[in-house]
Amino acid sequence: MKRPPLIAHILTTGFGSGYCPVAPGTAGAVLAVVLWWLASLWLTPVTLFWSTLAVVILFTVLGVICTNQVIPFWGEDPHRVVVDEMVGVWIPLVVVRPGEWEYILASLVLFRFFDIVKPLGVRKMESLPGGMGVMADDMLAGIYSLVIILVARWVL
């Protein structure tokens, strides 16, 4: 039996978090927040900003490529593919500073809300072909979360 390429398998499943039997998308998003938090312990706020932005771009590109590689084996948008959730939650974290727990938690909760409810065009993004459709809806959910974080920061 053929298997997807190992690197694509590891990346798309969020380093295995996509195999969580309950809420694999949430597991992938939580792992992404934990990885971001660990990075925040060692990086300056400016370096964290640029690093998070670079990781969003890199994992978006790799996520599309690797998801296209696993789709023939697992089908369109399988639940174990969570790299899209990881990218989606990193998007609002771009503007969060280390130690801002209220914004870290808000990034996770808002992202998962928009990812699950899929309002305002998020569901439409799923109709894009292949890996782009898998990634795009979560990216838009992340962008909506980012906007709310920025508005909250401005208002508060």
Coordinates of N, CA and C in Angstrom, one line a residue:
M1 N 0.8 -1.2 0.0 CA 0.0 0.0 0.0 C 0.9 1.2 0.0
K2 N 0.6 2.2 -0.9 CA 1.4 3.4 -1.0 C 1.0 4.4 0.1
R3 N 2.0 5.1 0.6 CA 1.8 6.1 1.6 C 2.2 7.5 1.1
P4 N 1.7 8.5 1.7 CA 2.1 9.9 1.3 C 3.6 10.1 1.7
P5 N 4.3 11.0 1.1 CA 5.7 11.3 1.5 C 5.8 11.6 3.0
L6 N 6.8 11.2 3.6 CA 7.0 11.3 5.1 C 6.9 12.8 5.5
I7 N 7.7 13.7 4.8 CA 7.7 15.1 5.2 C 6.3 15.7 5.1
A8 N 5.6 15.4 4.0 CA 4.2 15.9 3.9 C 3.3 15.3 5.0
H9 N 3.5 14.1 5.3 CA 2.7 13.4 6.4 C 2.9 14.1 7.7
I10 N 4.2 14.3 8.0 CA 4.5 15.0 9.3 C 4.0 16.4 9.4
L11 N 4.2 17.2 8.3 CA 3.8 18.6 8.3 C 2.3 18.7 8.3
T12 N 1.6 18.0 7.4 CA 0.2 18.2 7.3 C -0.6 17.8 8.6
T13 N 0.0 16.8 9.3 CA -0.7 16.3 10.5 C -0.2 17.2 11.8
G14 N 0.5 18.3 11.5 CA 0.9 19.1 12.6 C 1.8 18.3 13.6
F15 N 2.8 17.6 13.0 CA 3.7 16.8 13.8 C 3.0 15.8 14.6
G16 N 1.9 15.3 14.1 CA 1.1 14.2 14.7 C -0.1 14.6 15.5
S17 N -0.2 15.9 15.8 CA -1.3 16.4 16.6 C -2.7 16.2 15.8
G18 N -2.6 16.0 14.5 CA -3.9 15.8 13.8 C -4.4 14.4 14.0
Y19 N -3.7 13.5 14.7 CA -4.2 12.2 15.1 C -4.9 12.2 16.4
C20 N -5.0 13.3 17.0 CA -5.8 13.4 18.3 C -7.2 12.9 18.0
P21 N -7.7 11.9 18.8 CA -9.0 11.4 18.5 C -10.2 12.3 18.7
V22 N -10.0 13.4 19.5 CA -11.1 14.3 19.7 C -10.5 15.7 19.3
A23 N -11.3 16.4 18.4 CA -11.0 17.7 18.0 C -9.5 17.9 17.5
P24 N -9.2 17.2 16.4 CA -7.8 17.3 15.9 C -7.4 18.7 15.5
G25 N -8.4 19.5 15.0 CA -8.1 20.9 14.6 C -7.7 21.7 15.8
T26 N -8.4 21.5 16.9 CA -8.1 22.2 18.1 C -6.7 21.8 18.6
A27 N -6.5 20.5 18.5 CA -5.1 20.0 19.0 C -4.0 20.6 18.2
G28 N -4.2 20.8 16.9 CA -3.2 21.4 16.0 C -3.0 22.9 16.4
A29 N -4.1 23.6 16.6 CA -4.1 25.0 17.0 C -3.4 25.2 18.3
V30 N -3.7 24.3 19.3 CA -3.1 24.4 20.6 C -1.6 24.2 20.5
L31 N -1.2 23.2 19.7 CA 0.2 22.9 19.5 C 0.9 24.1 18.9
A32 N 0.3 24.8 18.0 CA 0.8 26.0 17.3 C 1.0 27.1 18.4
V33 N 0.0 27.3 19.3 CA 0.1 28.3 20.3 C 1.3 28.0 21.3
V34 N 1.4 26.7 21.6 CA 2.5 26.3 22.5 C 3.8 26.5 21.9
L35 N 4.0 26.2 20.6 CA 5.2 26.4 19.9 C 5.6 27.9 19.8
W36 N 4.5 28.7 19.6 CA 4.7 30.2 19.5 C 5.1 30.7 20.9
W37 N 4.5 30.2 22.0 CA 4.8 30.6 23.3 C 6.2 30.2 23.7
L38 N 6.7 29.0 23.3 CA 8.1 28.6 23.6 C 9.0 29.6 22.9
A39 N 8.7 29.9 21.6 CA 9.6 30.9 20.9 C 9.6 32.2 21.6
S40 N 8.4 32.6 22.1 CA 8.3 33.9 22.8 C 9.2 34.0 24.0
L41 N 9.6 32.9 24.6 CA 10.4 32.9 25.8 C 11.9 33.3 25.5
W42 N 12.3 33.1 24.2 CA 13.7 33.4 23.8 C 13.9 34.5 22.9
L43 N 12.8 34.9 22.2 CA 12.9 36.0 21.2 C 12.4 37.3 21.7
T44 N 13.1 38.4 21.2 CA 12.6 39.7 21.5 C 11.2 39.9 20.9
P45 N 10.5 40.9 21.3 CA 9.2 41.1 20.6 C 9.3 41.4 19.1
V46 N 10.3 42.2 18.8 CA 10.5 42.5 17.3 C 10.8 41.2 16.6
T47 N 11.8 40.4 17.1 CA 12.2 39.1 16.5 C 11.0 38.2 16.4
L48 N 10.2 38.1 17.5 CA 9.0 37.3 17.5 C 8.0 37.6 16.4
F49 N 7.8 39.0 16.2 CA 6.9 39.4 15.2 C 7.4 38.9 13.8
W50 N 8.6 39.2 13.5 CA 9.2 38.8 12.2 C 9.2 37.3 12.0
S51 N 9.6 36.6 13.1 CA 9.6 35.1 13.0 C 8.3 34.5 12.8
T52 N 7.3 35.1 13.5 CA 5.9 34.5 13.4 C 5.4 34.8 11.9
L53 N 5.7 36.0 11.4 CA 5.3 36.3 10.1 C 5.9 35.4 9.1
A54 N 7.2 35.1 9.3 CA 8.0 34.2 8.4 C 7.4 32.8 8.4
V55 N 7.1 32.3 9.7 CA 6.5 31.0 9.8 C 5.1 30.9 9.2
V56 N 4.3 31.9 9.3 CA 3.0 31.9 8.6 C 3.2 31.8 7.1
I57 N 4.1 32.5 6.5 CA 4.4 32.5 5.1 C 4.9 31.1 4.7
L58 N 5.9 30.6 5.4 CA 6.6 29.4 5.1 C 5.6 28.2 5.2
F59 N 4.9 28.1 6.3 CA 3.9 27.0 6.5 C 2.7 27.1 5.6
T60 N 2.4 28.3 5.2 CA 1.3 28.4 4.2 C 1.8 27.8 2.9
V61 N 2.9 28.1 2.4 CA 3.4 27.6 1.1 C 3.6 26.1 1.3
L62 N 4.3 25.7 2.3 CA 4.5 24.2 2.5 C 3.2 23.5 2.8
G63 N 2.3 24.1 3.5 CA 1.0 23.5 3.7 C 0.2 23.2 2.5
V64 N 0.2 24.2 1.5 CA -0.4 23.9 0.2 C 0.2 22.8 -0.5
I65 N 1.6 22.8 -0.6 CA 2.3 21.8 -1.3 C 2.1 20.4 -0.7
C66 N 2.3 20.4 0.6 CA 2.2 19.1 1.3 C 0.8 18.5 1.3
T67 N -0.2 19.4 1.5 CA -1.6 19.0 1.5 C -1.9 18.4 0.1
N68 N -1.5 19.0 -1.0 CA -1.7 18.5 -2.3 C -1.0 17.1 -2.5
Q69 N 0.0 16.8 -1.7 CA 0.7 15.5 -1.8 C -0.1 14.4 -1.0
V70 N -0.8 14.8 0.0 CA -1.5 13.8 0.8 C -3.0 13.6 0.4
I71 N -3.5 14.6 -0.3 CA -4.9 14.4 -0.8 C -5.2 13.1 -1.6
P72 N -4.3 12.7 -2.5 CA -4.5 11.5 -3.2 C -4.6 10.3 -2.3
F73 N -4.0 10.3 -1.1 CA -4.0 9.2 -0.2 C -5.2 9.3 0.8
W74 N -5.5 10.5 1.3 CA -6.4 10.7 2.4 C -7.8 11.3 1.9
G75 N -7.8 11.8 0.7 CA -9.1 12.5 0.3 C -9.0 14.0 0.5
E76 N -10.0 14.7 0.1 CA -10.1 16.2 0.2 C -10.3 16.6 1.7
D77 N -9.5 17.4 2.2 CA -9.6 18.0 3.5 C -9.9 17.0 4.6
P78 N -9.0 16.0 4.8 CA -9.1 15.1 5.9 C -8.9 15.7 7.2
H79 N -9.6 15.2 8.2 CA -9.5 15.8 9.6 C -8.1 15.7 10.2
R80 N -7.3 14.8 9.8 CA -5.9 14.7 10.3 C -5.0 15.8 9.8
V81 N -5.4 16.5 8.7 CA -4.6 17.6 8.2 C -4.9 18.8 9.1
V82 N -3.9 19.3 9.8 CA -4.1 20.4 10.8 C -3.1 21.5 10.6
V83 N -2.3 21.4 9.5 CA -1.3 22.5 9.3 C -2.1 23.8 9.0
D84 N -3.3 23.7 8.4 CA -4.1 24.9 8.2 C -4.5 25.6 9.5
E85 N -4.9 24.8 10.5 CA -5.2 25.4 11.8 C -4.0 26.0 12.4
M86 N -2.8 25.4 12.3 CA -1.6 26.0 12.8 C -1.3 27.4 12.2
V87 N -1.4 27.5 10.9 CA -1.2 28.7 10.2 C -2.3 29.7 10.6
G88 N -3.5 29.3 10.7 CA -4.6 30.1 11.1 C -4.5 30.8 12.4
V89 N -4.0 30.1 13.4 CA -3.9 30.6 14.7 C -2.6 31.5 14.9
W90 N -1.6 31.2 14.0 CA -0.4 32.0 14.1 C -0.7 33.4 13.5
I91 N -1.7 33.5 12.6 CA -1.9 34.8 12.0 C -2.3 35.9 13.0
P92 N -3.2 35.7 13.9 CA -3.4 36.8 15.0 C -2.3 36.9 15.9
L93 N -1.5 35.8 16.1 CA -0.4 35.9 17.1 C 0.7 36.7 16.5
V94 N 0.7 37.1 15.3 CA 1.7 38.0 14.7 C 1.8 39.3 15.5
V95 N 0.6 39.8 15.9 CA 0.5 41.1 16.6 C 0.5 41.0 18.1
V96 N 0.7 39.8 18.7 CA 0.7 39.6 20.1 C 2.1 39.6 20.6
R97 N 2.3 40.3 21.8 CA 3.6 40.4 22.4 C 3.7 39.2 23.4
P98 N 5.0 38.8 23.7 CA 5.2 37.8 24.7 C 4.5 38.2 26.1
G99 N 3.9 37.2 26.7 CA 3.3 37.4 28.0 C 1.9 38.0 28.0
E100 N 1.4 38.4 26.8 CA 0.0 39.0 26.8 C -1.0 37.8 26.7
W101 N -1.2 37.2 27.9 CA -2.0 36.0 27.9 C -3.4 36.2 27.4
E102 N -4.0 37.4 27.7 CA -5.4 37.6 27.3 C -5.5 37.6 25.8
Y103 N -4.5 38.1 25.1 CA -4.5 38.1 23.6 C -4.0 36.8 23.0
I104 N -3.2 36.1 23.8 CA -2.8 34.7 23.3 C -4.0 33.8 23.3
L105 N -4.8 33.8 24.4 CA -6.0 33.0 24.6 C -7.0 33.5 23.6
A106 N -7.2 34.8 23.4 CA -8.2 35.4 22.5 C -7.9 34.9 21.1
S107 N -6.6 34.9 20.7 CA -6.2 34.4 19.4 C -6.7 33.0 19.1
L108 N -6.5 32.1 20.1 CA -6.9 30.8 19.9 C -8.4 30.6 19.9
V109 N -9.1 31.3 20.8 CA -10.6 31.2 20.9 C -11.2 31.8 19.6
L110 N -10.8 33.0 19.3 CA -11.4 33.6 18.1 C -11.1 32.8 16.8
F111 N -9.9 32.4 16.7 CA -9.6 31.6 15.5 C -10.5 30.3 15.4
R112 N -10.6 29.6 16.5 CA -11.4 28.4 16.5 C -12.8 28.7 16.2
F113 N -13.3 29.8 16.8 CA -14.7 30.2 16.6 C -14.9 30.4 15.1
F114 N -14.1 31.3 14.4 CA -14.3 31.6 13.0 C -14.0 30.3 12.1
D115 N -13.2 29.4 12.6 CA -12.9 28.2 11.8 C -14.1 27.3 11.9
I116 N -14.7 27.2 13.0 CA -15.9 26.3 13.2 C -17.1 26.9 12.5
V117 N -17.4 28.1 12.8 CA -18.7 28.8 12.4 C -18.6 29.1 10.9
K118 N -17.4 29.5 10.4 CA -17.2 29.8 9.0 C -18.1 30.9 8.4
P119 N -18.1 32.1 9.0 CA -18.9 33.2 8.5 C -18.2 34.0 7.4
L120 N -18.9 34.9 6.8 CA -18.3 35.9 5.9 C -17.3 35.4 4.9
G121 N -17.7 34.4 4.2 CA -16.8 34.0 3.1 C -15.8 32.9 3.5
V122 N -15.7 32.6 4.8 CA -14.7 31.5 5.2 C -15.1 30.2 4.6
R123 N -16.4 29.8 4.6 CA -16.8 28.6 4.0 C -16.5 28.6 2.5
K124 N -16.7 29.7 1.8 CA -16.5 29.8 0.4 C -15.0 29.5 0.0
M125 N -14.1 29.8 0.9 CA -12.7 29.5 0.6 C -12.4 28.0 0.5
E126 N -13.3 27.2 1.1 CA -13.1 25.7 1.0 C -13.3 25.2 -0.4
S127 N -14.0 26.0 -1.2 CA -14.2 25.6 -2.6 C -13.0 25.8 -3.5
L128 N -12.0 26.4 -3.1 CA -10.8 26.5 -3.9 C -10.2 25.1 -4.0
P129 N -9.5 24.9 -5.1 CA -9.0 23.5 -5.4 C -7.8 23.1 -4.5
G130 N -7.8 21.8 -4.1 CA -6.7 21.2 -3.5 C -6.3 21.8 -2.2
G131 N -5.0 21.8 -2.0 CA -4.4 22.4 -0.8 C -4.7 23.8 -0.5
M132 N -4.9 24.6 -1.6 CA -5.2 26.0 -1.4 C -6.6 26.1 -0.7
G133 N -7.5 25.3 -1.0 CA -8.8 25.3 -0.4 C -8.8 24.9 1.1
V134 N -7.9 23.9 1.3 CA -7.7 23.5 2.7 C -7.1 24.6 3.6
M135 N -6.1 25.3 3.0 CA -5.4 26.4 3.8 C -6.2 27.7 3.8
A136 N -6.9 28.0 2.8 CA -7.5 29.4 2.6 C -8.6 29.7 3.7
D137 N -9.4 28.7 4.0 CA -10.5 29.0 4.9 C -9.9 29.3 6.3
D138 N -8.9 28.6 6.7 CA -8.3 28.8 8.0 C -7.5 30.1 8.0
M139 N -6.9 30.5 6.9 CA -6.2 31.7 6.8 C -7.2 32.9 6.9
L140 N -8.3 32.8 6.3 CA -9.3 33.9 6.4 C -9.8 34.0 7.9
A141 N -10.1 32.8 8.5 CA -10.5 32.8 9.9 C -9.4 33.4 10.8
G142 N -8.2 33.2 10.4 CA -7.1 33.8 11.2 C -7.0 35.3 11.0
I143 N -7.3 35.8 9.7 CA -7.3 37.2 9.4 C -8.4 37.9 10.2
Y144 N -9.6 37.3 10.2 CA -10.7 37.9 11.0 C -10.3 38.0 12.5
S145 N -9.7 36.9 13.0 CA -9.2 37.0 14.4 C -8.2 38.1 14.6
L146 N -7.3 38.2 13.7 CA -6.3 39.3 13.7 C -6.9 40.7 13.8
V147 N -7.9 40.9 13.0 CA -8.6 42.2 13.0 C -9.3 42.5 14.3
I148 N -9.9 41.5 14.9 CA -10.5 41.7 16.2 C -9.5 41.9 17.3
I149 N -8.4 41.2 17.2 CA -7.3 41.5 18.2 C -6.8 42.9 18.0
L150 N -6.6 43.4 16.8 CA -6.1 44.7 16.6 C -7.1 45.8 17.1
V151 N -8.4 45.5 16.8 CA -9.5 46.5 17.3 C -9.5 46.5 18.8
A152 N -9.4 45.3 19.4 CA -9.4 45.2 20.9 C -8.2 46.0 21.5
R153 N -7.1 45.8 20.9 CA -5.8 46.5 21.3 C -6.0 48.0 21.2
W154 N -6.6 48.5 20.1 CA -6.8 49.9 19.9 C -7.9 50.5 20.9
V155 N -9.0 49.7 21.1 CA -10.0 50.2 22.0 C -9.6 50.2 23.4
L156 N -8.9 49.1 23.8 CA -8.5 49.0 25.2 C -7.2 49.7 25.4

